[in-house]
Amino acid sequence: MSSPTPATPKPAAAAASETVKPSNFLRQIIEHDLAKGTYATRHWGGSPGDAAHHAQGGLDPAKIRTRFPPEPNGYLHVGHAKSICLNFGLARDYGGVCHLRFDDTNPEKEDVEYVNSILDAVRWLGFEWNGAADAAPYQASDYFDFMYRAAECLIEAGHAYVDEQSAEAMRDNRGDFGKPGVDSPFRGRTPIENLARFREMRDGQHEDGAMVLRARIDMASPNINMRDPAIYRIRRATHHNTGDKWCIYPMYTYAHPIEDALEQITHSICTLEFEDQRPFYDWLLDRLCEGGLLAQPHPHQYEFARLNLTYVITSKRKLAALVYDKRVSGWDDPRMPTIVGLRRRGYTPEAIQLFAERIGVTKSDSWIDYSTLEGCLRETLDVSAPRAMAVLDPLKLVLSNWDEVMGAGTLDDCSAPLHPHHPELGQRQFKIGKEVWIDRTDFEEVPPKGFFRLYPGNKVRLKYGHVIECTGYSKEPEGKIREVHAVLVPDTKSGTPGANAVKVKGVITWVAVADGIPAEVRLYDRLFTDEQPDAGGKDFIESLNPNSLKVVRAIVEPSLASAKTDDKFQFERHGYFVADRVDHAAGKPVFNLAVGLRDGWGK
Ligand code: ATP
Ligand code: MG
């Protein structure tokens, strides 16, 4: 497995205050274009449009224009997040504007649920689109009229023709890598004939699939995408935006460059699989600029490596399968790599932006280790998350001398900083009494070598409380430890004079029985056990991790009673947790494990 150049882990504070962004090839291209003034003479008509529309506007106030063009057919995932951070981040850093454009040229039923989830995701990640906080997103289907006009313009100039070959004949005649294509018998038609046929297609006079409009380029091109690609097809389908106005729809490869050009995009950034499409992208826009339809200079396409994250699948279709087959609780299941899933898991926009920044952009495919993503979350939460104590697997500890030393029924006040590095945030308060909950894993009947926590005869400190010495334990009939017994060592309370006179090697976290509150804690682990769950066509269902969710009844300190949905905490010694955005409620707390304190996967 190859990882990207691993940025040296920085202390969180340094990372957060970092202003110098690591360079990458896209930044270099943009800086070069800005220095040369490549796009300095562009005009902007105030909205997307053709050459005439932009010509009547002033010079474009946006120094560059980038875009994020999702198809509204699913929820966005961490791969999209990389693309969002990249495109919106570049626009922000270089005085530009990033467009959000729904790529809805495919007349498939568009789901409002997906549209709204995409708007939410981009906004949540911290970006605004189209240059204003209240701007509407663009929709590719608004450009159908222009696309049609552009097609007629290509036909008139002899750059496109209507092909009536069957789909099979067209496929056979395309040739392959070693074999040039064969001209269609319809390739020599005159522009007048082609125009008449194309209008018949538009007017519904031909069956779906009976013919297509093709660009007329080069059937012998070594790049198969240049062998007269289809640009319009007949398809009787009702479109969510344009209804039944059209029975012909543009192909993606034709629509996309035009969408970019109408929006005056300067740098059109896409994933590597579109590299072979770039010659057609340029060919098409060059022809439409020649025809005077589109403003110059036209956009340029640049490709970068998509994000591949270990233990994660990033395909909307496969993620949808997990949802529909109920392998997860929904698109927002905290184990899902969707933006809504990450958010519910406790990820913050800062963590995701840091991740996008840290992995950078490259020209070659590689796998990013999942721990890189987790590390970014840990770093950002370490700086911001208030601390709290929680006992995830409660075992009762009874202090047998409490009544003598402290007085029967007494509860003693303890306090701890909300954040160890931010005393200004204040203190949290809790009690200690005769009975406290400790984590079952902090006690051993017979200590293994190197175990410094509780075992008979050993002393430990109850963090922020007293030193105690274990005197024994009792067991359930079936052998499980029922209770641990200990005595309080007098005059050892944290923060009081002489408290450190008694030296101990172990410090354990705890919550008093008197004021601890029960909480549901959901311990999440990776959804797949295989590093590359769907690589090489593997059935990813086979590597689903059966232990990816464990729900425990925990006891948490009383300061957490006021936790609100989405609040994040460090449960001391355990990790970072978030109050679940769906199920958490006052009086019924539910916390999700966001990430452990250190990278423990596989160790
Ligand atoms: P999927 O295969 O999951 O459906 P997609 O690429 O078809 O993804 P789109 O909605 O078309 O989904 O993608 C919108 C944008 O997000 C595209 O510009 C695409 O390049 C980018 N994108 C999608 N997946 C990734 C990824 N894994 N890494 C980086 N960018 C991605
Ligand atoms: Mg797609």
XYZ file of C-alpha atoms and ligand atoms in Angstrom:
635
model
C 0.000 0.000 0.000
C 1.383 3.365 -0.884
C 0.576 6.426 1.146
C 0.922 10.003 0.051
C 3.887 11.959 1.319
C 2.893 11.846 4.960
C 2.967 15.368 6.248
C 4.878 15.380 9.501
C 2.223 15.398 12.199
C 2.047 18.861 13.637
C 0.805 19.862 17.024
C -2.855 20.779 16.677
C -2.342 24.408 17.546
C 0.245 24.802 14.814
C -1.968 23.058 12.293
C -4.966 25.187 13.180
C -3.103 28.470 12.901
C -1.321 27.431 9.741
C -1.719 30.063 7.056
C 0.793 28.928 4.460
C -0.924 26.205 2.449
C 1.274 23.452 1.081
C 1.693 23.969 -2.619
C 0.351 21.537 -5.168
C 0.321 21.345 -8.941
C -3.092 23.015 -9.167
C -1.963 25.967 -7.079
C 1.051 26.293 -9.327
C -1.122 26.321 -12.435
C -3.436 28.937 -10.962
C -0.581 31.108 -9.760
C 0.980 30.894 -13.198
C -2.331 31.868 -14.868
C -2.786 34.767 -12.490
C 0.740 36.005 -13.087
C 0.303 35.772 -16.845
C -3.184 37.282 -16.780
C -4.594 34.319 -18.723
C -8.123 35.065 -17.552
C -7.776 38.758 -16.745
C -9.738 39.943 -19.767
C -12.801 37.785 -19.155
C -16.153 39.440 -18.699
C -18.985 38.220 -16.528
C -22.565 38.807 -17.476
C -23.786 38.395 -13.900
C -25.044 34.862 -14.563
C -24.104 31.941 -16.794
C -24.561 32.548 -20.483
C -23.132 32.650 -23.986
C -20.466 34.947 -25.432
C -22.909 37.818 -26.079
C -24.303 37.625 -22.558
C -20.890 37.869 -20.943
C -19.655 40.535 -23.366
C -22.258 42.994 -22.109
C -21.048 42.554 -18.520
C -17.979 44.166 -16.964
C -14.654 42.510 -16.275
C -15.191 39.442 -14.125
C -14.585 40.418 -10.478
C -13.770 36.769 -9.755
C -10.093 36.132 -10.443
C -10.758 32.451 -11.052
C -13.897 30.319 -11.231
C -13.964 26.692 -10.159
C -16.938 24.413 -9.750
C -18.238 21.402 -7.880
C -20.739 19.575 -10.096
C -22.441 16.693 -8.275
C -25.072 14.517 -9.810
C -27.982 14.577 -7.332
C -28.281 10.802 -7.158
C -27.008 10.045 -3.663
C -25.421 11.467 -0.554
C -21.971 12.991 -0.794
C -19.058 11.075 0.683
C -15.551 11.803 1.900
C -14.253 11.714 -1.698
C -16.651 14.481 -2.625
C -15.515 16.327 0.493
C -11.997 16.309 -0.896
C -13.264 17.756 -4.166
C -15.381 20.374 -2.337
C -12.506 21.489 -0.119
C -10.245 21.627 -3.151
C -12.521 23.606 -5.465
C -13.993 25.943 -2.869
C -10.642 26.271 -1.135
C -8.825 27.307 -4.328
C -11.497 29.871 -5.162
C -11.294 31.287 -1.635
C -7.509 31.434 -1.625
C -7.178 33.119 -5.022
C -9.972 35.699 -4.953
C -12.275 33.531 -6.998
C -15.730 32.050 -6.889
C -16.676 28.396 -6.768
C -19.895 27.302 -8.417
C -22.175 24.619 -7.100
C -23.861 23.087 -10.088
C -26.260 20.190 -10.086
C -25.338 18.005 -12.976
C -28.859 16.998 -13.900
C -28.631 16.493 -17.652
C -29.568 12.865 -17.221
C -33.367 12.831 -17.144
C -33.439 10.420 -14.254
C -35.803 11.163 -11.418
C -34.035 13.682 -9.289
C -34.563 13.317 -5.603
C -35.153 16.493 -3.602
C -33.734 14.609 -0.625
C -30.378 14.334 -2.412
C -30.421 17.942 -3.597
C -31.043 19.198 -0.082
C -28.459 16.911 1.438
C -25.837 18.228 -1.007
C -26.672 21.856 -0.192
C -26.443 21.048 3.529
C -23.151 19.216 3.120
C -21.414 22.041 1.253
C -22.743 24.640 3.683
C -21.761 22.550 6.682
C -18.231 22.143 5.328
C -18.048 25.927 5.544
C -18.469 27.095 1.971
C -20.855 29.325 0.081
C -21.419 28.924 -3.641
C -21.858 31.166 -6.639
C -20.374 34.153 -4.880
C -23.062 35.028 -2.340
C -24.432 33.594 0.858
C -27.968 33.360 -0.514
C -27.173 32.427 -4.122
C -29.115 29.617 -5.729
C -27.074 26.694 -7.042
C -26.807 26.366 -10.816
C -28.494 23.540 -12.686
C -27.052 22.054 -15.844
C -30.556 21.451 -17.217
C -31.049 25.217 -17.444
C -28.560 25.097 -20.297
C -30.493 22.675 -22.526
C -31.599 25.435 -24.891
C -28.033 26.560 -25.396
C -26.800 23.003 -25.816
C -29.339 22.488 -28.550
C -28.335 25.708 -30.277
C -24.669 24.730 -30.021
C -25.460 21.375 -31.620
C -27.110 23.100 -34.585
C -24.094 25.361 -34.868
C -21.790 22.323 -35.010
C -23.995 20.725 -37.662
C -24.004 23.865 -39.778
C -20.217 24.045 -39.649
C -19.930 20.406 -40.679
C -18.731 19.312 -37.231
C -21.613 17.003 -36.384
C -23.867 14.538 -38.163
C -26.869 12.369 -37.463
C -25.939 8.706 -37.478
C -28.608 6.092 -38.073
C -26.415 3.036 -37.650
C -27.616 0.529 -35.094
C -25.953 0.677 -31.687
C -24.091 -2.569 -32.466
C -22.836 -1.331 -35.827
C -21.683 1.871 -34.193
C -19.828 -0.077 -31.556
C -18.222 -2.413 -34.091
C -17.201 0.460 -36.320
C -15.556 2.351 -33.513
C -12.557 0.005 -33.612
C -10.345 -0.446 -30.577
C -6.870 0.415 -29.363
C -5.148 -1.487 -32.132
C -7.724 -0.932 -34.856
C -8.877 2.377 -36.348
C -12.603 2.984 -36.667
C -14.658 2.737 -39.826
C -16.622 5.698 -41.125
C -20.368 5.495 -40.759
C -22.266 5.440 -44.056
C -24.080 8.517 -42.721
C -20.916 10.494 -42.079
C -20.947 12.221 -45.465
C -24.395 13.788 -45.198
C -24.646 17.489 -45.888
C -25.220 19.970 -43.098
C -28.686 20.658 -44.510
C -29.634 16.979 -44.349
C -28.186 16.668 -40.860
C -30.003 19.725 -39.614
C -33.313 18.418 -40.935
C -32.763 15.036 -39.290
C -31.653 16.558 -35.990
C -34.800 18.695 -35.911
C -36.873 15.583 -36.547
C -35.141 13.983 -33.582
C -36.010 17.013 -31.466
C -39.597 17.026 -32.714
C -40.196 13.466 -31.649
C -40.410 11.959 -35.127
C -38.059 9.080 -34.347
C -38.026 6.282 -31.842
C -35.720 6.259 -28.827
C -32.350 4.944 -29.949
C -33.157 5.189 -33.681
C -30.321 7.663 -34.293
C -27.829 9.861 -32.491
C -26.047 13.091 -33.212
C -22.284 12.585 -33.367
C -19.388 14.978 -33.432
C -17.437 14.618 -36.671
C -13.798 14.421 -35.646
C -11.536 11.540 -36.564
C -12.465 7.857 -36.792
C -8.771 6.934 -36.835
C -7.790 8.903 -33.727
C -5.619 6.924 -31.300
C -7.910 8.345 -28.607
C -11.152 6.413 -28.935
C -13.047 9.277 -27.322
C -12.236 11.337 -30.419
C -13.757 8.809 -32.834
C -16.922 10.778 -33.490
C -18.446 10.579 -29.987
C -22.228 10.685 -29.660
C -23.402 14.042 -28.340
C -27.213 13.817 -28.406
C -29.557 10.867 -28.044
C -33.293 10.405 -28.263
C -34.838 9.551 -24.939
C -38.455 10.065 -24.040
C -38.256 10.887 -20.379
C -39.796 13.547 -18.202
C -37.125 15.741 -16.694
C -37.618 17.157 -13.200
C -36.777 20.659 -14.419
C -37.780 20.816 -18.061
C -40.680 18.350 -17.964
C -41.549 16.967 -21.410
C -40.041 19.828 -23.369
C -37.268 17.608 -24.680
C -37.158 14.109 -26.051
C -33.479 14.455 -26.907
C -30.828 14.826 -24.228
C -27.134 15.741 -24.463
C -24.489 13.189 -23.538
C -22.404 13.954 -20.454
C -19.185 14.440 -22.413
C -20.871 17.072 -24.562
C -22.829 18.765 -21.785
C -20.066 19.120 -19.261
C -17.622 21.355 -21.179
C -20.520 23.571 -22.250
C -21.746 23.916 -18.663
C -18.252 24.973 -17.614
C -17.955 27.457 -20.467
C -21.364 29.092 -19.921
C -20.399 29.598 -16.299
C -17.019 31.095 -17.276
C -15.180 28.455 -15.260
C -11.437 28.975 -15.545
C -10.096 25.807 -13.931
C -12.319 22.769 -14.336
C -10.923 20.202 -11.931
C -11.957 16.585 -12.207
C -10.728 13.118 -11.365
C -8.174 11.226 -13.459
C -10.632 9.004 -15.294
C -11.601 12.045 -17.374
C -8.091 12.583 -18.675
C -8.893 10.884 -21.991
C -11.881 13.186 -22.384
C -9.772 16.334 -22.264
C -9.024 16.416 -26.033
C -12.755 16.321 -26.755
C -13.392 18.957 -24.079
C -10.963 21.283 -25.860
C -12.112 20.325 -29.349
C -15.731 21.100 -28.535
C -15.069 24.415 -26.825
C -12.661 25.500 -29.569
C -15.351 24.854 -32.185
C -18.017 26.738 -30.218
C -15.653 29.646 -29.617
C -14.876 29.744 -33.345
C -18.587 29.869 -33.978
C -18.793 32.883 -31.671
C -21.154 31.125 -29.275
C -18.863 30.959 -26.285
C -16.633 33.536 -24.659
C -12.874 33.173 -24.850
C -10.579 32.055 -23.314
C -12.550 28.917 -22.614
C -12.155 26.797 -19.474
C -9.430 24.208 -19.110
C -9.739 20.818 -17.538
C -7.207 19.536 -15.008
C -7.245 16.085 -13.493
C -6.250 14.940 -10.027
C -6.241 11.555 -8.306
C -9.506 10.647 -6.630
C -9.457 9.897 -2.955
C -9.104 6.236 -2.058
C -9.310 5.703 1.662
C -8.421 2.392 3.272
C -11.270 0.468 4.929
C -13.749 2.689 3.106
C -15.798 2.469 -0.049
C -16.505 5.673 -1.949
C -19.075 4.825 -4.536
C -22.556 6.237 -4.185
C -24.023 3.096 -5.694
C -22.307 0.768 -3.220
C -23.079 3.031 -0.285
C -26.709 3.031 -1.397
C -26.637 -0.771 -1.335
C -25.504 -0.724 2.309
C -28.426 1.548 3.137
C -31.096 -0.332 1.189
C -29.942 -3.731 2.428
C -30.040 -2.338 5.975
C -26.401 -3.162 6.697
C -26.273 0.263 8.299
C -28.999 2.368 9.870
C -29.099 4.908 7.038
C -27.017 7.321 4.981
C -26.120 9.044 8.238
C -25.052 5.932 10.123
C -21.916 7.039 12.005
C -19.942 4.264 10.294
C -20.747 5.596 6.817
C -18.126 7.661 4.956
C -20.887 10.007 3.830
C -20.636 13.604 4.980
C -23.809 13.139 7.046
C -22.328 9.964 8.523
C -19.026 11.625 9.385
C -20.902 14.518 10.931
C -22.985 12.232 13.106
C -19.828 10.373 14.057
C -18.416 13.597 15.489
C -16.344 14.867 12.582
C -16.091 18.623 12.304
C -15.712 20.731 9.165
C -12.278 21.777 10.493
C -11.147 18.156 10.699
C -12.296 17.402 7.168
C -10.688 20.548 5.793
C -7.456 19.717 7.581
C -7.612 16.229 6.081
C -8.149 17.577 2.558
C -5.255 19.979 3.056
C -2.962 17.339 4.446
C -3.522 14.687 1.783
C -3.051 17.330 -0.902
C -3.668 16.672 -4.574
C -1.613 14.428 -6.781
C -1.636 13.206 -10.331
C -1.360 9.521 -9.489
C -3.694 7.204 -7.678
C -2.787 6.128 -4.201
C -4.460 4.959 -1.031
C -4.693 7.193 1.986
C -4.589 5.435 5.299
C -7.783 5.775 7.304
C -5.700 6.770 10.308
C -4.823 10.012 8.497
C -8.483 11.011 8.604
C -8.797 9.965 12.237
C -5.626 11.843 13.105
C -7.100 15.073 11.736
C -10.201 14.650 13.865
C -8.148 13.882 16.961
C -5.980 16.933 16.408
C -8.851 19.335 15.988
C -10.872 17.917 18.879
C -7.898 17.859 21.219
C -7.777 21.634 20.981
C -11.474 22.250 21.413
C -13.266 19.427 23.200
C -14.070 19.826 26.902
C -12.969 16.920 29.055
C -15.216 14.650 31.089
C -14.935 11.358 32.924
C -16.961 8.380 31.816
C -16.958 4.770 32.873
C -17.780 2.597 29.887
C -17.892 -0.780 31.603
C -18.880 0.078 35.164
C -17.586 -1.924 38.130
C -18.447 -0.760 41.629
C -15.644 0.249 43.988
C -16.496 0.560 47.672
C -14.311 2.616 49.999
C -14.668 0.721 53.259
C -13.125 3.394 55.518
C -15.063 6.299 53.962
C -17.479 6.687 56.860
C -14.653 6.840 59.448
C -12.408 9.157 57.443
C -14.968 11.418 55.778
C -18.115 10.890 57.860
C -21.075 8.655 57.155
C -23.153 9.718 54.160
C -20.723 12.503 53.232
C -20.100 13.474 49.623
C -16.896 15.397 48.976
C -16.605 18.042 46.237
C -14.107 17.532 43.435
C -13.339 19.660 40.441
C -11.337 19.411 37.248
C -10.504 21.774 34.400
C -12.848 21.695 31.422
C -9.728 21.777 29.277
C -6.206 21.222 30.578
C -4.710 23.871 28.297
C -7.486 26.420 28.675
C -7.931 27.238 32.352
C -10.054 30.220 31.304
C -12.802 27.798 30.323
C -13.292 27.033 33.993
C -13.895 23.944 36.035
C -16.359 21.120 36.145
C -17.712 19.930 39.465
C -18.549 16.455 40.673
C -18.720 14.486 43.911
C -16.864 11.627 45.416
C -18.487 9.327 47.955
C -18.230 5.928 49.533
C -19.112 4.187 46.261
C -17.686 5.002 42.881
C -17.807 3.383 39.443
C -14.541 2.411 37.848
C -13.849 0.734 34.514
C -13.758 -3.042 34.706
C -10.513 -3.024 32.740
C -8.825 -0.962 35.478
C -8.954 -3.866 37.923
C -7.119 -7.202 37.861
C -7.319 -9.975 40.426
C -3.821 -11.017 39.469
C -1.949 -8.189 37.755
C -0.127 -8.998 34.540
C 3.434 -7.673 34.333
C 3.515 -3.887 33.973
C -0.053 -3.383 35.216
C -0.074 -0.332 37.508
C -3.758 0.101 38.077
C -5.956 -1.538 40.659
C -5.212 -4.946 42.168
C -5.227 -6.183 45.731
C -2.513 -4.429 47.722
C -1.860 -1.710 45.128
C -2.434 2.007 45.459
C -3.744 4.232 42.678
C -5.090 7.749 42.448
C -8.711 8.348 41.556
C -8.073 11.184 39.115
C -8.932 14.586 40.672
C -9.732 12.685 43.892
C -7.831 10.698 46.468
C -5.291 7.939 46.591
C -6.890 4.611 47.421
C -5.490 1.203 48.246
C -7.190 -1.949 47.045
C -7.999 -4.360 49.866
C -9.987 -7.061 48.069
C -13.016 -7.856 45.939
C -16.097 -9.993 45.761
C -17.380 -12.149 42.923
C -20.662 -13.179 41.355
C -21.423 -16.910 41.613
C -20.321 -17.380 38.015
C -16.938 -15.814 38.701
C -17.341 -12.301 37.397
C -16.014 -9.555 39.687
C -18.954 -7.953 41.495
C -17.288 -5.285 43.619
C -13.833 -4.038 44.399
C -12.961 -3.027 47.931
C -10.474 -0.345 48.863
C -9.578 2.151 51.527
C -9.078 5.858 51.146
C -5.583 7.068 52.044
C -6.206 10.200 54.179
C -4.837 13.616 53.193
C -4.197 12.703 49.575
C -6.945 14.637 47.801
C -5.753 16.238 44.573
C -5.082 19.935 44.921
C -4.683 19.885 48.701
C -1.327 20.468 50.431
C 0.759 17.311 50.702
C -1.531 15.375 48.358
C 1.436 14.003 46.480
C 3.281 12.711 49.540
C 2.000 9.244 48.711
C 3.486 8.201 45.378
C 1.440 6.007 43.019
C 2.137 4.686 39.533
C -1.454 4.458 38.358
C -4.214 7.028 37.928
C -7.691 5.845 37.036
C -10.856 7.632 35.983
C -14.124 7.097 37.811
C -17.576 8.511 38.445
C -19.323 8.604 41.833
C -22.358 6.370 42.233
C -24.070 9.346 43.894
C -23.968 11.747 40.965
C -23.013 9.687 37.906
C -25.589 9.603 35.139
C -26.356 6.587 32.983
C -25.762 7.040 29.271
C -25.887 4.925 26.171
C -22.485 4.885 24.506
C -22.054 3.583 20.975
C -18.577 2.286 20.329
C -17.922 2.349 16.607
C -15.217 0.591 14.724
C -14.403 0.417 11.033
C -17.192 -0.820 8.821
C -14.897 -3.144 6.859
C -12.070 -5.400 7.931
C -10.430 -5.356 4.499
C -8.164 -2.425 3.663
C -9.548 -2.247 0.146
C -13.056 -3.648 0.531
C -14.142 -3.258 -3.096
C -10.850 -3.265 -4.969
C -10.632 -5.521 -8.003
C -14.359 -6.195 -8.003
C -14.336 -7.866 -4.576
C -17.684 -8.349 -2.872
C -17.408 -5.714 -0.165
C -20.265 -7.258 1.815
C -17.927 -10.142 2.667
C -15.567 -7.924 4.590
C -18.191 -6.104 6.655
C -16.856 -5.907 10.207
C -19.292 -7.794 12.463
C -18.025 -5.792 15.443
C -18.329 -2.345 13.950
C -20.859 -1.306 16.583
C -20.969 -2.152 20.260
C -23.502 -0.435 22.481
C -22.694 -0.126 26.189
C -24.476 1.253 29.244
C -21.990 3.726 30.636
C -21.968 6.046 33.626
C -20.810 9.572 32.914
C -19.971 12.531 35.116
C -22.750 14.993 35.975
C -21.335 17.838 33.856
C -22.534 15.878 30.836
C -26.169 16.272 31.874
C -26.189 19.563 29.984
C -24.594 18.125 26.831
C -26.437 19.152 23.728
C -26.744 17.359 20.431
C -23.481 17.553 18.433
C -21.438 18.610 21.481
C -18.083 16.897 21.528
C -16.064 15.786 24.533
C -12.934 13.984 25.384
C -13.865 11.190 27.755
C -10.576 11.087 29.635
C -8.477 8.032 28.832
C -11.111 6.776 26.343
C -11.339 9.044 23.366
C -13.496 11.670 21.736
C -17.254 11.352 21.847
C -20.155 13.298 20.414
C -23.741 13.609 21.636
C -25.643 11.806 18.886
C -27.457 14.211 16.574
C -30.413 11.903 16.150
C -31.013 10.044 19.401
C -29.437 12.144 22.157
C -31.925 13.967 24.379
C -31.945 15.613 27.786
C -32.441 12.850 30.344
C -31.583 10.204 27.734
C -27.986 10.837 26.768
C -26.465 8.995 23.817
C -22.808 9.428 22.902
C -20.959 8.146 19.846
C -17.294 7.292 19.824
C -15.793 9.648 17.254
C -12.172 8.547 17.539
C -9.930 6.969 20.154
C -7.154 8.872 21.903
C -4.460 7.257 19.859
C -4.228 5.243 16.701
C -4.939 1.769 18.021
C -6.234 0.067 14.899
C -4.709 -3.309 14.324
C -2.307 -2.953 17.224
P -19.728 8.182 -7.288
O -18.927 7.241 -8.134
O -19.560 8.001 -5.841
O -21.167 8.274 -7.704
P -19.277 10.447 -8.856
O -17.966 10.939 -9.311
O -20.095 9.769 -9.876
O -19.070 9.590 -7.565
P -20.498 13.008 -8.853
O -21.708 13.473 -8.155
O -20.514 12.957 -10.318
O -20.162 11.586 -8.248
O -19.201 13.786 -8.338
C -19.124 15.167 -8.132
C -17.671 15.559 -8.086
O -17.005 14.894 -7.012
C -16.946 15.188 -9.348
O -16.275 16.349 -9.814
C -15.985 14.115 -8.957
O -14.784 14.255 -9.646
C -15.777 14.348 -7.458
N -15.500 13.078 -6.768
C -16.295 12.008 -6.673
N -15.694 11.011 -5.991
C -14.463 11.473 -5.646
C -13.341 10.919 -4.923
N -13.351 9.676 -4.425
N -12.257 11.704 -4.755
C -12.235 12.952 -5.233
N -13.239 13.521 -5.911
C -14.345 12.807 -6.134
Mg -20.804 10.716 -11.623
